[in-house]
PDB file of C-alpha atoms in Angstrom:
ATOM      1  CA  UNK A  29      15.888  11.762  29.546  1.00  0.00           C
ATOM      2  CA  UNK A  30      12.988  13.956  28.542  1.00  0.00           C
ATOM      3  CA  UNK A  31      13.593  13.427  24.815  1.00  0.00           C
ATOM      4  CA  UNK A  32      13.350   9.642  24.838  1.00  0.00           C
ATOM      5  CA  UNK A  33      10.414   9.701  27.226  1.00  0.00           C
ATOM      6  CA  UNK A  34       8.537  11.822  24.699  1.00  0.00           C
ATOM      7  CA  UNK A  35       9.194   9.238  21.963  1.00  0.00           C
ATOM      8  CA  UNK A  36       8.471   6.038  23.915  1.00  0.00           C
ATOM      9  CA  UNK A  37       6.347   5.329  26.910  1.00  0.00           C
ATOM     10  CA  UNK A  38       8.764   5.120  29.842  1.00  0.00           C
ATOM     11  CA  UNK A  39       6.090   3.445  31.986  1.00  0.00           C
ATOM     12  CA  UNK A  40       5.726   0.651  29.411  1.00  0.00           C
ATOM     13  CA  UNK A  41       9.483   0.216  29.158  1.00  0.00           C
ATOM     14  CA  UNK A  42       9.862   0.005  32.917  1.00  0.00           C
ATOM     15  CA  UNK A  43       7.061  -2.558  33.081  1.00  0.00           C
ATOM     16  CA  UNK A  44       8.890  -4.712  30.524  1.00  0.00           C
ATOM     17  CA  UNK A  45      12.177  -4.437  32.398  1.00  0.00           C
ATOM     18  CA  UNK A  46      10.395  -5.447  35.609  1.00  0.00           C
ATOM     19  CA  UNK A  47       8.651  -8.329  33.850  1.00  0.00           C
ATOM     20  CA  UNK A  48      11.969  -9.881  32.857  1.00  0.00           C
ATOM     21  CA  UNK A  49      13.706  -8.886  36.101  1.00  0.00           C
ATOM     22  CA  UNK A  50      16.558  -7.162  34.273  1.00  0.00           C
ATOM     23  CA  UNK A  51      17.383  -4.660  36.978  1.00  0.00           C
ATOM     24  CA  UNK A  52      17.379  -0.901  36.692  1.00  0.00           C
ATOM     25  CA  UNK A  53      18.008   0.922  33.411  1.00  0.00           C
ATOM     26  CA  UNK A  54      21.572   2.234  33.630  1.00  0.00           C
ATOM     27  CA  UNK A  55      21.558   4.818  30.820  1.00  0.00           C
ATOM     28  CA  UNK A  56      19.351   6.550  28.267  1.00  0.00           C
ATOM     29  CA  UNK A  57      17.608   4.196  25.782  1.00  0.00           C
ATOM     30  CA  UNK A  58      19.117   4.408  22.294  1.00  0.00           C
ATOM     31  CA  UNK A  59      16.861   4.409  19.205  1.00  0.00           C
ATOM     32  CA  UNK A  60      17.934   1.913  16.523  1.00  0.00           C
ATOM     33  CA  UNK A  61      17.376   1.847  12.779  1.00  0.00           C
ATOM     34  CA  UNK A  62      16.118  -1.145  10.838  1.00  0.00           C
ATOM     35  CA  UNK A  63      12.498  -1.597  11.818  1.00  0.00           C
ATOM     36  CA  UNK A  64       9.656  -1.277   9.336  1.00  0.00           C
ATOM     37  CA  UNK A  65       5.885  -1.113   9.278  1.00  0.00           C
ATOM     38  CA  UNK A  66       5.573   1.601  11.887  1.00  0.00           C
ATOM     39  CA  UNK A  67       7.385  -0.270  14.657  1.00  0.00           C
ATOM     40  CA  UNK A  68      10.300   1.158  16.661  1.00  0.00           C
ATOM     41  CA  UNK A  69      13.454  -0.332  18.129  1.00  0.00           C
ATOM     42  CA  UNK A  70      15.288   0.752  21.262  1.00  0.00           C
ATOM     43  CA  UNK A  71      18.471  -0.512  22.865  1.00  0.00           C
ATOM     44  CA  UNK A  72      18.056  -0.622  26.621  1.00  0.00           C
ATOM     45  CA  UNK A  73      21.067  -1.227  28.849  1.00  0.00           C
ATOM     46  CA  UNK A  74      20.128  -2.649  32.229  1.00  0.00           C
ATOM     47  CA  UNK A  75      22.110  -3.914  35.178  1.00  0.00           C
ATOM     48  CA  UNK A  76      21.913  -7.554  34.038  1.00  0.00           C
ATOM     49  CA  UNK A  77      21.548  -7.452  30.267  1.00  0.00           C
ATOM     50  CA  UNK A  78      21.524  -5.251  27.186  1.00  0.00           C
ATOM     51  CA  UNK A  79      18.266  -5.760  25.281  1.00  0.00           C
ATOM     52  CA  UNK A  80      16.382  -4.428  22.286  1.00  0.00           C
ATOM     53  CA  UNK A  81      12.767  -3.457  22.840  1.00  0.00           C
ATOM     54  CA  UNK A  82      10.574  -3.580  19.764  1.00  0.00           C
ATOM     55  CA  UNK A  83       7.444  -1.463  19.987  1.00  0.00           C
ATOM     56  CA  UNK A  84       4.944  -2.620  17.387  1.00  0.00           C
ATOM     57  CA  UNK A  85       3.034  -0.133  15.274  1.00  0.00           C
ATOM     58  CA  UNK A  86       0.443   1.682  17.334  1.00  0.00           C
ATOM     59  CA  UNK A  87      -2.239   1.178  14.665  1.00  0.00           C
ATOM     60  CA  UNK A  88      -2.210  -2.605  15.189  1.00  0.00           C
ATOM     61  CA  UNK A  89      -5.357  -3.737  16.979  1.00  0.00           C
ATOM     62  CA  UNK A  90      -4.037  -5.947  19.742  1.00  0.00           C
ATOM     63  CA  UNK A  91      -7.578  -6.856  20.741  1.00  0.00           C
ATOM     64  CA  UNK A  92      -7.673  -9.217  17.761  1.00  0.00           C
ATOM     65  CA  UNK A  93      -6.504 -12.719  18.756  1.00  0.00           C
ATOM     66  CA  UNK A  94      -5.186 -13.418  15.251  1.00  0.00           C
ATOM     67  CA  UNK A  95      -2.760 -10.494  15.486  1.00  0.00           C
ATOM     68  CA  UNK A  96      -1.304 -11.771  18.742  1.00  0.00           C
ATOM     69  CA  UNK A  97      -1.206 -15.329  17.375  1.00  0.00           C
ATOM     70  CA  UNK A  98       0.773 -14.141  14.342  1.00  0.00           C
ATOM     71  CA  UNK A  99       3.586 -12.670  16.443  1.00  0.00           C
ATOM     72  CA  UNK A 100       3.646 -15.564  18.882  1.00  0.00           C
ATOM     73  CA  UNK A 101       3.816 -18.009  15.968  1.00  0.00           C
ATOM     74  CA  UNK A 102       6.696 -16.079  14.416  1.00  0.00           C
ATOM     75  CA  UNK A 103       8.722 -16.305  17.627  1.00  0.00           C
ATOM     76  CA  UNK A 104       7.859 -19.989  18.020  1.00  0.00           C
ATOM     77  CA  UNK A 105       9.202 -20.642  14.521  1.00  0.00           C
ATOM     78  CA  UNK A 106      12.386 -18.706  15.272  1.00  0.00           C
ATOM     79  CA  UNK A 107      12.992 -20.547  18.543  1.00  0.00           C
ATOM     80  CA  UNK A 108      12.315 -23.911  16.877  1.00  0.00           C
ATOM     81  CA  UNK A 109      14.874 -23.164  14.169  1.00  0.00           C
ATOM     82  CA  UNK A 110      17.339 -22.029  16.846  1.00  0.00           C
ATOM     83  CA  UNK A 111      16.964 -25.362  18.594  1.00  0.00           C
ATOM     84  CA  UNK A 112      17.851 -27.040  15.286  1.00  0.00           C
ATOM     85  CA  UNK A 113      21.149 -25.175  15.044  1.00  0.00           C
ATOM     86  CA  UNK A 114      20.124 -22.203  12.930  1.00  0.00           C
ATOM     87  CA  UNK A 115      21.457 -18.891  14.351  1.00  0.00           C
ATOM     88  CA  UNK A 116      18.098 -17.236  14.970  1.00  0.00           C
ATOM     89  CA  UNK A 117      17.521 -14.442  17.468  1.00  0.00           C
ATOM     90  CA  UNK A 118      14.353 -14.986  19.459  1.00  0.00           C
ATOM     91  CA  UNK A 119      12.387 -12.741  21.766  1.00  0.00           C
ATOM     92  CA  UNK A 120      12.639 -13.253  25.494  1.00  0.00           C
ATOM     93  CA  UNK A 121       9.779 -15.294  26.895  1.00  0.00           C
ATOM     94  CA  UNK A 122       7.934 -15.223  30.204  1.00  0.00           C
ATOM     95  CA  UNK A 123       4.985 -17.376  31.196  1.00  0.00           C
ATOM     96  CA  UNK A 124       5.153 -19.027  27.749  1.00  0.00           C
ATOM     97  CA  UNK A 125       4.568 -15.803  25.875  1.00  0.00           C
ATOM     98  CA  UNK A 126       6.754 -13.425  23.901  1.00  0.00           C
ATOM     99  CA  UNK A 127       4.393 -10.551  23.146  1.00  0.00           C
ATOM    100  CA  UNK A 128       3.480  -8.182  25.978  1.00  0.00           C
ATOM    101  CA  UNK A 129       0.696  -5.620  25.821  1.00  0.00           C
ATOM    102  CA  UNK A 130       0.407  -2.285  27.591  1.00  0.00           C
ATOM    103  CA  UNK A 131      -2.488   0.023  26.715  1.00  0.00           C
ATOM    104  CA  UNK A 132      -3.096  -2.028  23.538  1.00  0.00           C
ATOM    105  CA  UNK A 133       0.492  -1.501  22.329  1.00  0.00           C
ATOM    106  CA  UNK A 134       2.545  -4.618  21.662  1.00  0.00           C
ATOM    107  CA  UNK A 135       6.168  -5.100  22.735  1.00  0.00           C
ATOM    108  CA  UNK A 136       8.824  -7.745  22.105  1.00  0.00           C
ATOM    109  CA  UNK A 137      12.165  -7.875  23.922  1.00  0.00           C
ATOM    110  CA  UNK A 138      15.280  -9.357  22.309  1.00  0.00           C
ATOM    111  CA  UNK A 139      18.844  -9.833  23.546  1.00  0.00           C
ATOM    112  CA  UNK A 140      21.056  -7.131  22.048  1.00  0.00           C
ATOM    113  CA  UNK A 141      23.624  -8.470  19.568  1.00  0.00           C
ATOM    114  CA  UNK A 142      26.192  -6.240  17.905  1.00  0.00           C
ATOM    115  CA  UNK A 143      26.041  -6.544  14.127  1.00  0.00           C
ATOM    116  CA  UNK A 144      27.213  -4.891  10.958  1.00  0.00           C
ATOM    117  CA  UNK A 145      25.436  -4.708   7.592  1.00  0.00           C
ATOM    118  CA  UNK A 146      27.828  -4.962   4.684  1.00  0.00           C
ATOM    119  CA  UNK A 147      27.769  -2.398   1.912  1.00  0.00           C
ATOM    120  CA  UNK A 148      27.396  -3.590  -1.665  1.00  0.00           C
ATOM    121  CA  UNK A 149      31.096  -3.318  -2.419  1.00  0.00           C
ATOM    122  CA  UNK A 150      31.953  -5.343   0.697  1.00  0.00           C
ATOM    123  CA  UNK A 151      29.950  -8.452  -0.206  1.00  0.00           C
ATOM    124  CA  UNK A 152      32.093 -11.331  -1.399  1.00  0.00           C
ATOM    125  CA  UNK A 153      31.308 -14.714  -2.931  1.00  0.00           C
ATOM    126  CA  UNK A 154      31.945 -16.261   0.476  1.00  0.00           C
ATOM    127  CA  UNK A 155      29.271 -14.049   2.032  1.00  0.00           C
ATOM    128  CA  UNK A 156      26.796 -15.091  -0.668  1.00  0.00           C
ATOM    129  CA  UNK A 157      27.694 -18.740  -0.090  1.00  0.00           C
ATOM    130  CA  UNK A 158      27.085 -18.355   3.654  1.00  0.00           C
ATOM    131  CA  UNK A 159      23.606 -16.959   2.997  1.00  0.00           C
ATOM    132  CA  UNK A 160      22.873 -19.727   0.476  1.00  0.00           C
ATOM    133  CA  UNK A 161      23.908 -22.401   3.004  1.00  0.00           C
ATOM    134  CA  UNK A 162      21.756 -20.812   5.701  1.00  0.00           C
ATOM    135  CA  UNK A 163      18.766 -20.618   3.364  1.00  0.00           C
ATOM    136  CA  UNK A 164      19.245 -24.260   2.365  1.00  0.00           C
ATOM    137  CA  UNK A 165      19.386 -25.212   6.035  1.00  0.00           C
ATOM    138  CA  UNK A 166      16.115 -23.383   6.654  1.00  0.00           C
ATOM    139  CA  UNK A 167      14.438 -25.109   3.721  1.00  0.00           C
ATOM    140  CA  UNK A 168      15.581 -28.609   4.646  1.00  0.00           C
ATOM    141  CA  UNK A 169      14.850 -28.460   8.373  1.00  0.00           C
ATOM    142  CA  UNK A 170      11.795 -30.538   9.242  1.00  0.00           C
ATOM    143  CA  UNK A 171       9.721 -29.025  12.023  1.00  0.00           C
ATOM    144  CA  UNK A 172       6.188 -29.463  13.310  1.00  0.00           C
ATOM    145  CA  UNK A 173       4.131 -26.404  14.197  1.00  0.00           C
ATOM    146  CA  UNK A 174       0.822 -26.639  16.063  1.00  0.00           C
ATOM    147  CA  UNK A 175      -2.220 -24.770  14.767  1.00  0.00           C
ATOM    148  CA  UNK A 176      -0.486 -23.601  11.604  1.00  0.00           C
ATOM    149  CA  UNK A 177      -3.065 -21.788   9.436  1.00  0.00           C
ATOM    150  CA  UNK A 178      -3.635 -23.175   5.935  1.00  0.00           C
ATOM    151  CA  UNK A 179      -1.518 -21.786   3.155  1.00  0.00           C
ATOM    152  CA  UNK A 180      -2.994 -19.191   0.854  1.00  0.00           C
ATOM    153  CA  UNK A 181      -2.686 -19.625  -2.897  1.00  0.00           C
ATOM    154  CA  UNK A 182      -3.428 -16.988  -5.510  1.00  0.00           C
ATOM    155  CA  UNK A 183      -5.751 -18.624  -8.007  1.00  0.00           C
ATOM    156  CA  UNK A 184      -6.975 -17.153 -11.287  1.00  0.00           C
ATOM    157  CA  UNK A 185      -9.393 -18.845 -13.622  1.00  0.00           C
ATOM    158  CA  UNK A 186      -8.656 -19.200 -17.314  1.00  0.00           C
ATOM    159  CA  UNK A 187     -11.468 -16.742 -18.017  1.00  0.00           C
ATOM    160  CA  UNK A 188      -9.877 -14.180 -15.706  1.00  0.00           C
ATOM    161  CA  UNK A 189      -6.528 -14.525 -17.464  1.00  0.00           C
ATOM    162  CA  UNK A 190      -8.187 -14.073 -20.835  1.00  0.00           C
ATOM    163  CA  UNK A 191      -9.810 -10.877 -19.611  1.00  0.00           C
ATOM    164  CA  UNK A 192      -6.434  -9.594 -18.420  1.00  0.00           C
ATOM    165  CA  UNK A 193      -4.848 -10.358 -21.790  1.00  0.00           C
ATOM    166  CA  UNK A 194      -7.691  -8.483 -23.471  1.00  0.00           C
ATOM    167  CA  UNK A 195      -7.324  -5.510 -21.134  1.00  0.00           C
ATOM    168  CA  UNK A 196      -3.584  -5.337 -21.879  1.00  0.00           C
ATOM    169  CA  UNK A 197      -4.347  -5.187 -25.608  1.00  0.00           C
ATOM    170  CA  UNK A 198      -7.031  -2.527 -25.138  1.00  0.00           C
ATOM    171  CA  UNK A 199      -4.638  -0.442 -23.017  1.00  0.00           C
ATOM    172  CA  UNK A 200      -1.866  -0.836 -25.633  1.00  0.00           C
ATOM    173  CA  UNK A 201       0.491  -2.061 -22.923  1.00  0.00           C
ATOM    174  CA  UNK A 202       4.122  -2.414 -23.963  1.00  0.00           C
ATOM    175  CA  UNK A 203       4.126  -6.081 -22.958  1.00  0.00           C
ATOM    176  CA  UNK A 204       0.828  -6.930 -24.713  1.00  0.00           C
ATOM    177  CA  UNK A 205       2.518  -8.457 -27.805  1.00  0.00           C
ATOM    178  CA  UNK A 206       4.511 -10.809 -25.565  1.00  0.00           C
ATOM    179  CA  UNK A 207       1.359 -11.838 -23.720  1.00  0.00           C
ATOM    180  CA  UNK A 208      -0.379 -12.572 -27.006  1.00  0.00           C
ATOM    181  CA  UNK A 209       2.605 -14.537 -28.318  1.00  0.00           C
ATOM    182  CA  UNK A 210       2.814 -16.719 -25.216  1.00  0.00           C
ATOM    183  CA  UNK A 211      -0.861 -16.796 -24.285  1.00  0.00           C
ATOM    184  CA  UNK A 212      -1.341 -20.532 -24.829  1.00  0.00           C
ATOM    185  CA  UNK A 213       1.781 -21.343 -22.829  1.00  0.00           C
ATOM    186  CA  UNK A 214       0.730 -19.073 -19.941  1.00  0.00           C
ATOM    187  CA  UNK A 215      -2.724 -20.635 -19.874  1.00  0.00           C
ATOM    188  CA  UNK A 216      -1.156 -24.102 -19.721  1.00  0.00           C
ATOM    189  CA  UNK A 217       1.171 -23.059 -16.914  1.00  0.00           C
ATOM    190  CA  UNK A 218      -1.767 -21.707 -14.927  1.00  0.00           C
ATOM    191  CA  UNK A 219      -3.617 -25.016 -15.282  1.00  0.00           C
ATOM    192  CA  UNK A 220      -0.515 -26.949 -14.180  1.00  0.00           C
ATOM    193  CA  UNK A 221      -0.098 -24.642 -11.187  1.00  0.00           C
ATOM    194  CA  UNK A 222      -3.680 -25.145 -10.049  1.00  0.00           C
ATOM    195  CA  UNK A 223      -3.332 -28.914 -10.441  1.00  0.00           C
ATOM    196  CA  UNK A 224      -0.214 -28.823  -8.250  1.00  0.00           C
ATOM    197  CA  UNK A 225      -1.843 -26.937  -5.353  1.00  0.00           C
ATOM    198  CA  UNK A 226      -2.986 -30.087  -3.460  1.00  0.00           C
ATOM    199  CA  UNK A 227       0.623 -31.323  -3.524  1.00  0.00           C
ATOM    200  CA  UNK A 228       1.987 -27.934  -2.512  1.00  0.00           C
ATOM    201  CA  UNK A 229      -0.384 -27.859   0.457  1.00  0.00           C
ATOM    202  CA  UNK A 230       1.283 -30.978   1.836  1.00  0.00           C
ATOM    203  CA  UNK A 231       4.822 -29.643   1.466  1.00  0.00           C
ATOM    204  CA  UNK A 232       5.266 -26.387   3.371  1.00  0.00           C
ATOM    205  CA  UNK A 233       8.656 -24.677   3.147  1.00  0.00           C
ATOM    206  CA  UNK A 234       9.502 -21.975   5.681  1.00  0.00           C
ATOM    207  CA  UNK A 235      11.983 -19.270   4.768  1.00  0.00           C
ATOM    208  CA  UNK A 236      13.007 -15.795   5.888  1.00  0.00           C
ATOM    209  CA  UNK A 237      12.085 -12.736   3.853  1.00  0.00           C
ATOM    210  CA  UNK A 238      14.728 -10.460   5.380  1.00  0.00           C
ATOM    211  CA  UNK A 239      18.030 -12.310   5.278  1.00  0.00           C
ATOM    212  CA  UNK A 240      20.654  -9.575   5.561  1.00  0.00           C
ATOM    213  CA  UNK A 241      24.321  -9.729   4.619  1.00  0.00           C
ATOM    214  CA  UNK A 242      25.949  -9.871   8.049  1.00  0.00           C
TER     215      UNK A 242
END
């Protein structure tokens, strides 16, 4: 027990287990692979349920309301999609919140689900079709989200693009001849893109950046 207690805060874990009334921990927490950005995952087996505790990166400043709002919004989106028939896994909730803080460290608790990530040589056309259908379902599901922040669009003026083309020529970049050849077309595309932004702002499509081959 000493090893895992050195890696995660056993007091925080116990507080989470108590919060969700899961009963006592029945064996040693198991570290899991798959998390990124400095966060950690642990499988915790309790008397009533097997869960995964996600400890967010310790360098996140949980005193900032926008950080908390980001994670709460993410779980709200997942639960909304789940209600529409999409097989999403959502964090457990208590008192209308998903994210729990202990000593400025954020935690999310998920039900544990056994899964298997396919290797490259195991992926079939049927697997690809399943992912395509799921993605299409995500993109065509109409949902309403309160307090959704405005979308951000990368915008570059024509003058800025011209300066980048010039820099590429001065640096003798390998792709500079292609930029010069298609410069007029690229400038036109940029103008069309900027003209389309008002329309894009009224048509938000939500997707998932980490769809794995399960």
